[in-house]
Amino acid sequence: MKKAFFILLFMGVVGFGISCSSTTGTASTSDSLTSTAWRLSKFNGKVIDSTTFARTPELRFWVGSKVSGNDGCNLVTGSYTVQGDKIMFGAMAGTKMACVNTNYENYNKFFNRTNKYKVESNKLVFYEGTTELMSYTKK
């Protein structure tokens, strides 16, 4: 019952955020970033396997600077801004489910470190300067 409540709460927050956001986006926001869902494939220099997270983290970027998905345990939502190849994440909010065998707390801290991104074909990579933090593949 609690899980269903948090899912409904999350969907309401995301829906409200999308309805309040601008649908025009910015000229520097890449269509390739917002056109798909992204599944984490590499985290902190290591390829993701079944022991890294309770489930594989995913993100979806929305036109209007909203981001949502899961962190390997909890549903998350927040904001982002893009300017050229620079990306900054705002505060991320999420559900508070108890999960074992996961790196979700560590994963969420990487958003604060991320300041650059690159999309090539089916791959999205986040960087801190020139250091690769996380990479995703199109879902």
Short mmCIF file of N, CA and C in Angstrom, two decimals:
data_model
loop_
_atom_site.label_atom_id
_atom_site.label_comp_id
_atom_site.label_asym_id
_atom_site.label_seq_id
_atom_site.Cartn_x
_atom_site.Cartn_y
_atom_site.Cartn_z
N MET A 1 0.83 -1.19 0.00
CA MET A 1 0.00 0.00 0.00
C MET A 1 0.87 1.25 0.00
N LYS A 2 1.94 1.26 0.83
CA LYS A 2 2.82 2.42 0.87
C LYS A 2 3.50 2.63 -0.48
N LYS A 3 3.91 1.54 -1.11
CA LYS A 3 4.58 1.64 -2.41
C LYS A 3 3.63 2.28 -3.44
N ALA A 4 2.39 1.83 -3.45
CA ALA A 4 1.40 2.40 -4.38
C ALA A 4 1.19 3.88 -4.10
N PHE A 5 1.14 4.26 -2.83
CA PHE A 5 0.98 5.66 -2.46
C PHE A 5 2.14 6.50 -2.99
N PHE A 6 3.37 6.03 -2.80
CA PHE A 6 4.53 6.78 -3.26
C PHE A 6 4.59 6.87 -4.78
N ILE A 7 4.16 5.82 -5.46
CA ILE A 7 4.13 5.87 -6.93
C ILE A 7 3.12 6.90 -7.38
N LEU A 8 1.94 6.90 -6.78
CA LEU A 8 0.92 7.90 -7.13
C LEU A 8 1.38 9.31 -6.79
N LEU A 9 2.03 9.47 -5.64
CA LEU A 9 2.56 10.78 -5.26
C LEU A 9 3.60 11.25 -6.27
N PHE A 10 4.52 10.36 -6.64
CA PHE A 10 5.56 10.70 -7.61
C PHE A 10 4.94 11.12 -8.94
N MET A 11 3.98 10.34 -9.43
CA MET A 11 3.36 10.64 -10.71
C MET A 11 2.64 12.00 -10.65
N GLY A 12 2.03 12.31 -9.52
CA GLY A 12 1.38 13.62 -9.36
C GLY A 12 2.39 14.75 -9.40
N VAL A 13 3.53 14.58 -8.73
CA VAL A 13 4.57 15.60 -8.72
C VAL A 13 5.12 15.80 -10.14
N VAL A 14 5.40 14.70 -10.84
CA VAL A 14 5.92 14.79 -12.20
C VAL A 14 4.88 15.46 -13.11
N GLY A 15 3.63 15.03 -13.01
CA GLY A 15 2.58 15.63 -13.84
C GLY A 15 2.42 17.12 -13.58
N PHE A 16 2.44 17.52 -12.32
CA PHE A 16 2.35 18.93 -11.97
C PHE A 16 3.53 19.69 -12.53
N GLY A 17 4.73 19.14 -12.39
CA GLY A 17 5.94 19.80 -12.89
C GLY A 17 5.90 19.97 -14.38
N ILE A 18 5.43 18.96 -15.08
CA ILE A 18 5.36 19.05 -16.54
C ILE A 18 4.32 20.07 -16.96
N SER A 19 3.18 20.09 -16.27
CA SER A 19 2.13 21.03 -16.64
C SER A 19 2.53 22.47 -16.36
N CYS A 20 3.41 22.70 -15.39
CA CYS A 20 3.85 24.04 -15.05
C CYS A 20 5.07 24.50 -15.84
N SER A 21 5.70 23.59 -16.52
CA SER A 21 6.93 23.94 -17.23
C SER A 21 6.64 24.45 -18.62
N SER A 22 7.61 25.17 -19.15
CA SER A 22 7.51 25.66 -20.51
C SER A 22 7.65 24.50 -21.47
N THR A 23 6.86 24.48 -22.54
CA THR A 23 6.97 23.41 -23.52
C THR A 23 7.88 23.80 -24.67
N THR A 24 8.41 25.01 -24.65
CA THR A 24 9.27 25.43 -25.75
C THR A 24 10.69 24.99 -25.56
N GLY A 25 11.14 24.72 -24.35
CA GLY A 25 12.52 24.31 -24.11
C GLY A 25 13.48 25.43 -24.47
N THR A 26 14.76 25.08 -24.62
CA THR A 26 15.74 26.05 -25.04
C THR A 26 16.43 25.56 -26.29
N ALA A 27 16.97 26.47 -27.04
CA ALA A 27 17.63 26.11 -28.28
C ALA A 27 18.82 25.20 -28.04
N SER A 28 19.44 25.30 -26.86
CA SER A 28 20.62 24.49 -26.59
C SER A 28 20.28 23.11 -26.05
N THR A 29 19.01 22.86 -25.72
CA THR A 29 18.63 21.54 -25.24
C THR A 29 18.58 20.59 -26.42
N SER A 30 19.39 19.56 -26.35
CA SER A 30 19.47 18.60 -27.44
C SER A 30 18.23 17.73 -27.52
N ASP A 31 17.64 17.64 -28.73
CA ASP A 31 16.51 16.74 -28.92
C ASP A 31 16.91 15.31 -28.62
N SER A 32 18.16 14.97 -28.85
CA SER A 32 18.61 13.60 -28.59
C SER A 32 18.62 13.29 -27.10
N LEU A 33 18.71 14.28 -26.25
CA LEU A 33 18.67 14.08 -24.80
C LEU A 33 17.24 13.82 -24.35
N THR A 34 16.28 14.55 -24.88
CA THR A 34 14.89 14.49 -24.42
C THR A 34 14.03 13.52 -25.20
N SER A 35 14.57 12.87 -26.19
CA SER A 35 13.73 12.04 -27.06
C SER A 35 13.60 10.59 -26.62
N THR A 36 14.17 10.22 -25.48
CA THR A 36 14.16 8.82 -25.09
C THR A 36 14.36 8.65 -23.59
N ALA A 37 14.16 7.43 -23.12
CA ALA A 37 14.52 7.06 -21.75
C ALA A 37 15.94 6.50 -21.80
N TRP A 38 16.69 6.72 -20.72
CA TRP A 38 18.09 6.30 -20.64
C TRP A 38 18.27 5.32 -19.50
N ARG A 39 18.95 4.22 -19.76
CA ARG A 39 19.22 3.18 -18.75
C ARG A 39 20.71 3.19 -18.41
N LEU A 40 21.03 3.26 -17.12
CA LEU A 40 22.42 3.30 -16.67
C LEU A 40 23.15 2.04 -17.10
N SER A 41 24.34 2.23 -17.71
CA SER A 41 25.14 1.08 -18.14
C SER A 41 26.51 1.03 -17.47
N LYS A 42 26.99 2.20 -17.03
CA LYS A 42 28.30 2.27 -16.38
C LYS A 42 28.23 3.33 -15.28
N PHE A 43 28.76 2.99 -14.10
CA PHE A 43 28.67 3.88 -12.95
C PHE A 43 30.01 3.90 -12.24
N ASN A 44 30.57 5.09 -12.08
CA ASN A 44 31.82 5.27 -11.35
C ASN A 44 32.93 4.35 -11.87
N GLY A 45 33.01 4.26 -13.20
CA GLY A 45 34.05 3.48 -13.85
C GLY A 45 33.79 1.99 -13.96
N LYS A 46 32.62 1.54 -13.50
CA LYS A 46 32.33 0.11 -13.51
C LYS A 46 31.05 -0.18 -14.30
N VAL A 47 31.08 -1.27 -15.07
CA VAL A 47 29.90 -1.71 -15.79
C VAL A 47 28.86 -2.21 -14.77
N ILE A 48 27.61 -1.86 -15.01
CA ILE A 48 26.51 -2.24 -14.12
C ILE A 48 26.22 -3.74 -14.25
N ASP A 49 26.06 -4.41 -13.11
CA ASP A 49 25.58 -5.79 -13.12
C ASP A 49 24.46 -5.92 -12.09
N SER A 50 23.95 -7.12 -11.91
CA SER A 50 22.79 -7.31 -11.04
C SER A 50 23.08 -7.06 -9.57
N THR A 51 24.35 -6.95 -9.17
CA THR A 51 24.66 -6.70 -7.77
C THR A 51 24.88 -5.22 -7.46
N THR A 52 24.93 -4.38 -8.50
CA THR A 52 25.23 -2.96 -8.30
C THR A 52 24.04 -2.21 -7.71
N PHE A 53 22.85 -2.46 -8.22
CA PHE A 53 21.62 -1.80 -7.79
C PHE A 53 20.51 -2.83 -7.64
N ALA A 54 19.48 -2.49 -6.85
CA ALA A 54 18.32 -3.37 -6.71
C ALA A 54 17.61 -3.52 -8.07
N ARG A 55 17.58 -2.43 -8.84
CA ARG A 55 17.13 -2.44 -10.24
C ARG A 55 17.96 -1.40 -10.97
N THR A 56 18.01 -1.49 -12.27
CA THR A 56 18.87 -0.59 -13.04
C THR A 56 18.28 0.82 -13.08
N PRO A 57 19.04 1.83 -12.67
CA PRO A 57 18.56 3.21 -12.72
C PRO A 57 18.23 3.66 -14.15
N GLU A 58 17.21 4.47 -14.26
CA GLU A 58 16.79 5.03 -15.54
C GLU A 58 16.44 6.50 -15.36
N LEU A 59 16.64 7.26 -16.43
CA LEU A 59 16.28 8.68 -16.45
C LEU A 59 15.53 9.01 -17.72
N ARG A 60 14.65 10.00 -17.63
CA ARG A 60 13.99 10.57 -18.79
C ARG A 60 14.03 12.08 -18.62
N PHE A 61 14.53 12.76 -19.63
CA PHE A 61 14.61 14.21 -19.64
C PHE A 61 13.43 14.75 -20.43
N TRP A 62 12.77 15.74 -19.86
CA TRP A 62 11.58 16.33 -20.48
C TRP A 62 11.90 17.73 -20.96
N VAL A 63 11.31 18.12 -22.08
CA VAL A 63 11.42 19.50 -22.54
C VAL A 63 10.82 20.36 -21.45
N GLY A 64 11.48 21.44 -21.10
CA GLY A 64 11.04 22.27 -20.00
C GLY A 64 11.88 22.06 -18.75
N SER A 65 12.96 21.33 -18.88
CA SER A 65 13.97 21.18 -17.82
C SER A 65 13.58 20.29 -16.66
N LYS A 66 12.71 19.32 -16.87
CA LYS A 66 12.35 18.36 -15.82
C LYS A 66 13.01 17.02 -16.15
N VAL A 67 13.42 16.31 -15.10
CA VAL A 67 13.99 14.97 -15.24
C VAL A 67 13.30 14.06 -14.24
N SER A 68 13.05 12.80 -14.63
CA SER A 68 12.44 11.84 -13.73
C SER A 68 12.97 10.45 -14.04
N GLY A 69 12.74 9.54 -13.13
CA GLY A 69 13.19 8.17 -13.32
C GLY A 69 13.29 7.44 -12.01
N ASN A 70 14.31 6.56 -11.92
CA ASN A 70 14.56 5.86 -10.66
C ASN A 70 16.05 5.81 -10.41
N ASP A 71 16.42 5.68 -9.14
CA ASP A 71 17.83 5.69 -8.75
C ASP A 71 18.34 4.30 -8.38
N GLY A 72 17.65 3.28 -8.83
CA GLY A 72 18.02 1.92 -8.48
C GLY A 72 17.23 1.39 -7.31
N CYS A 73 16.48 2.27 -6.67
CA CYS A 73 15.62 1.91 -5.54
C CYS A 73 14.36 2.75 -5.56
N ASN A 74 14.53 4.07 -5.53
CA ASN A 74 13.41 5.01 -5.40
C ASN A 74 13.11 5.72 -6.71
N LEU A 75 11.86 6.17 -6.85
CA LEU A 75 11.50 7.05 -7.95
C LEU A 75 12.06 8.43 -7.64
N VAL A 76 12.58 9.11 -8.65
CA VAL A 76 13.17 10.42 -8.44
C VAL A 76 12.65 11.41 -9.48
N THR A 77 12.67 12.68 -9.12
CA THR A 77 12.31 13.75 -10.04
C THR A 77 13.09 14.99 -9.64
N GLY A 78 13.32 15.85 -10.61
CA GLY A 78 14.06 17.08 -10.34
C GLY A 78 14.11 17.95 -11.58
N SER A 79 15.08 18.85 -11.60
CA SER A 79 15.23 19.76 -12.72
C SER A 79 16.66 19.71 -13.25
N TYR A 80 16.82 20.21 -14.45
CA TYR A 80 18.15 20.31 -15.05
C TYR A 80 18.19 21.51 -15.97
N THR A 81 19.38 22.03 -16.20
CA THR A 81 19.58 23.08 -17.18
C THR A 81 20.73 22.67 -18.08
N VAL A 82 20.60 23.03 -19.35
CA VAL A 82 21.62 22.71 -20.34
C VAL A 82 22.03 23.99 -21.04
N GLN A 83 23.33 24.14 -21.22
CA GLN A 83 23.87 25.25 -22.00
C GLN A 83 25.07 24.70 -22.77
N GLY A 84 24.87 24.47 -24.07
CA GLY A 84 25.92 23.83 -24.86
C GLY A 84 26.12 22.41 -24.38
N ASP A 85 27.36 22.05 -24.02
CA ASP A 85 27.63 20.71 -23.49
C ASP A 85 27.64 20.67 -21.96
N LYS A 86 27.24 21.77 -21.34
CA LYS A 86 27.18 21.86 -19.88
C LYS A 86 25.79 21.45 -19.40
N ILE A 87 25.76 20.70 -18.31
CA ILE A 87 24.48 20.32 -17.70
C ILE A 87 24.61 20.45 -16.19
N MET A 88 23.58 20.99 -15.58
CA MET A 88 23.53 21.13 -14.12
C MET A 88 22.18 20.59 -13.65
N PHE A 89 22.21 19.85 -12.57
CA PHE A 89 20.99 19.30 -11.99
C PHE A 89 20.60 20.10 -10.77
N GLY A 90 19.29 20.35 -10.65
CA GLY A 90 18.76 20.96 -9.44
C GLY A 90 18.57 19.89 -8.38
N ALA A 91 17.94 20.26 -7.29
CA ALA A 91 17.67 19.29 -6.22
C ALA A 91 16.78 18.18 -6.74
N MET A 92 17.11 16.96 -6.37
CA MET A 92 16.32 15.80 -6.76
C MET A 92 15.47 15.37 -5.57
N ALA A 93 14.20 15.11 -5.82
CA ALA A 93 13.29 14.61 -4.79
C ALA A 93 12.94 13.17 -5.14
N GLY A 94 12.63 12.38 -4.13
CA GLY A 94 12.29 10.99 -4.42
C GLY A 94 11.54 10.31 -3.30
N THR A 95 11.06 9.13 -3.62
CA THR A 95 10.40 8.30 -2.62
C THR A 95 11.46 7.79 -1.65
N LYS A 96 11.05 7.18 -0.59
CA LYS A 96 11.97 6.71 0.46
C LYS A 96 11.73 5.23 0.77
N MET A 97 11.80 4.39 -0.25
CA MET A 97 11.63 2.96 -0.03
C MET A 97 12.93 2.38 0.53
N ALA A 98 12.81 1.34 1.30
CA ALA A 98 13.98 0.65 1.84
C ALA A 98 14.45 -0.37 0.82
N CYS A 99 15.71 -0.30 0.45
CA CYS A 99 16.27 -1.24 -0.51
C CYS A 99 17.58 -1.79 0.03
N VAL A 100 17.85 -3.02 -0.30
CA VAL A 100 19.12 -3.64 0.08
C VAL A 100 19.95 -3.85 -1.17
N ASN A 101 21.25 -4.00 -0.99
CA ASN A 101 22.16 -4.31 -2.09
C ASN A 101 22.06 -3.27 -3.21
N THR A 102 22.20 -2.00 -2.85
CA THR A 102 22.07 -0.95 -3.85
C THR A 102 23.02 0.19 -3.57
N ASN A 103 23.34 0.95 -4.58
CA ASN A 103 24.21 2.12 -4.49
C ASN A 103 23.43 3.41 -4.70
N TYR A 104 22.12 3.39 -4.47
CA TYR A 104 21.30 4.54 -4.83
C TYR A 104 21.72 5.83 -4.14
N GLU A 105 22.14 5.78 -2.89
CA GLU A 105 22.56 7.01 -2.21
C GLU A 105 23.82 7.58 -2.86
N ASN A 106 24.77 6.74 -3.18
CA ASN A 106 25.99 7.15 -3.86
C ASN A 106 25.67 7.68 -5.27
N TYR A 107 24.78 7.00 -5.98
CA TYR A 107 24.36 7.40 -7.33
C TYR A 107 23.78 8.82 -7.32
N ASN A 108 22.90 9.10 -6.38
CA ASN A 108 22.27 10.42 -6.32
C ASN A 108 23.28 11.54 -6.08
N LYS A 109 24.36 11.26 -5.36
CA LYS A 109 25.39 12.27 -5.13
C LYS A 109 26.13 12.64 -6.41
N PHE A 110 26.16 11.74 -7.38
CA PHE A 110 26.87 12.02 -8.63
C PHE A 110 26.19 13.12 -9.44
N PHE A 111 24.90 13.34 -9.24
CA PHE A 111 24.22 14.43 -9.96
C PHE A 111 24.80 15.80 -9.57
N ASN A 112 25.17 15.94 -8.30
CA ASN A 112 25.78 17.19 -7.85
C ASN A 112 27.15 17.41 -8.46
N ARG A 113 27.83 16.35 -8.81
CA ARG A 113 29.18 16.45 -9.39
C ARG A 113 29.15 16.65 -10.91
N THR A 114 28.06 16.26 -11.54
CA THR A 114 27.97 16.32 -13.00
C THR A 114 27.92 17.76 -13.49
N ASN A 115 28.78 18.10 -14.48
CA ASN A 115 28.75 19.45 -15.05
C ASN A 115 28.87 19.45 -16.58
N LYS A 116 28.97 18.28 -17.18
CA LYS A 116 29.11 18.20 -18.64
C LYS A 116 28.45 16.90 -19.11
N TYR A 117 27.94 16.92 -20.34
CA TYR A 117 27.35 15.71 -20.89
C TYR A 117 27.66 15.60 -22.37
N LYS A 118 27.48 14.40 -22.90
CA LYS A 118 27.65 14.17 -24.33
C LYS A 118 26.69 13.06 -24.76
N VAL A 119 26.00 13.28 -25.88
CA VAL A 119 25.14 12.26 -26.46
C VAL A 119 25.74 11.88 -27.80
N GLU A 120 26.02 10.60 -27.96
CA GLU A 120 26.50 10.08 -29.24
C GLU A 120 25.74 8.81 -29.55
N SER A 121 24.99 8.85 -30.65
CA SER A 121 24.21 7.71 -31.09
C SER A 121 23.29 7.24 -29.97
N ASN A 122 23.52 6.07 -29.42
CA ASN A 122 22.67 5.50 -28.38
C ASN A 122 23.27 5.61 -27.00
N LYS A 123 24.22 6.53 -26.80
CA LYS A 123 24.93 6.63 -25.53
C LYS A 123 24.88 8.06 -24.98
N LEU A 124 24.60 8.18 -23.68
CA LEU A 124 24.62 9.44 -22.94
C LEU A 124 25.66 9.31 -21.85
N VAL A 125 26.59 10.26 -21.79
CA VAL A 125 27.66 10.20 -20.79
C VAL A 125 27.65 11.49 -19.98
N PHE A 126 27.74 11.36 -18.64
CA PHE A 126 27.88 12.50 -17.74
C PHE A 126 29.32 12.56 -17.26
N TYR A 127 29.84 13.80 -17.17
CA TYR A 127 31.21 14.03 -16.75
C TYR A 127 31.28 15.04 -15.62
N GLU A 128 32.36 14.96 -14.86
CA GLU A 128 32.80 16.01 -13.97
C GLU A 128 34.11 16.48 -14.57
N GLY A 129 34.08 17.62 -15.27
CA GLY A 129 35.25 18.05 -16.05
C GLY A 129 35.49 17.06 -17.17
N THR A 130 36.65 16.37 -17.13
CA THR A 130 36.94 15.36 -18.15
C THR A 130 36.78 13.94 -17.63
N THR A 131 36.38 13.79 -16.36
CA THR A 131 36.22 12.47 -15.75
C THR A 131 34.81 11.95 -15.99
N GLU A 132 34.72 10.77 -16.59
CA GLU A 132 33.42 10.14 -16.82
C GLU A 132 32.85 9.64 -15.50
N LEU A 133 31.62 10.07 -15.18
CA LEU A 133 30.96 9.65 -13.95
C LEU A 133 29.99 8.50 -14.19
N MET A 134 29.13 8.67 -15.21
CA MET A 134 28.09 7.69 -15.49
C MET A 134 27.83 7.68 -16.99
N SER A 135 27.45 6.51 -17.51
CA SER A 135 27.01 6.46 -18.90
C SER A 135 25.74 5.65 -18.98
N TYR A 136 24.91 6.00 -19.94
CA TYR A 136 23.59 5.42 -20.14
C TYR A 136 23.47 4.99 -21.60
N THR A 137 22.57 4.03 -21.82
CA THR A 137 22.21 3.65 -23.18
C THR A 137 20.72 3.90 -23.36
N LYS A 138 20.32 4.12 -24.62
CA LYS A 138 18.90 4.31 -24.90
C LYS A 138 18.15 3.05 -24.53
N LYS A 139 17.02 3.24 -23.92
CA LYS A 139 16.20 2.11 -23.50
C LYS A 139 15.38 1.60 -24.66
#
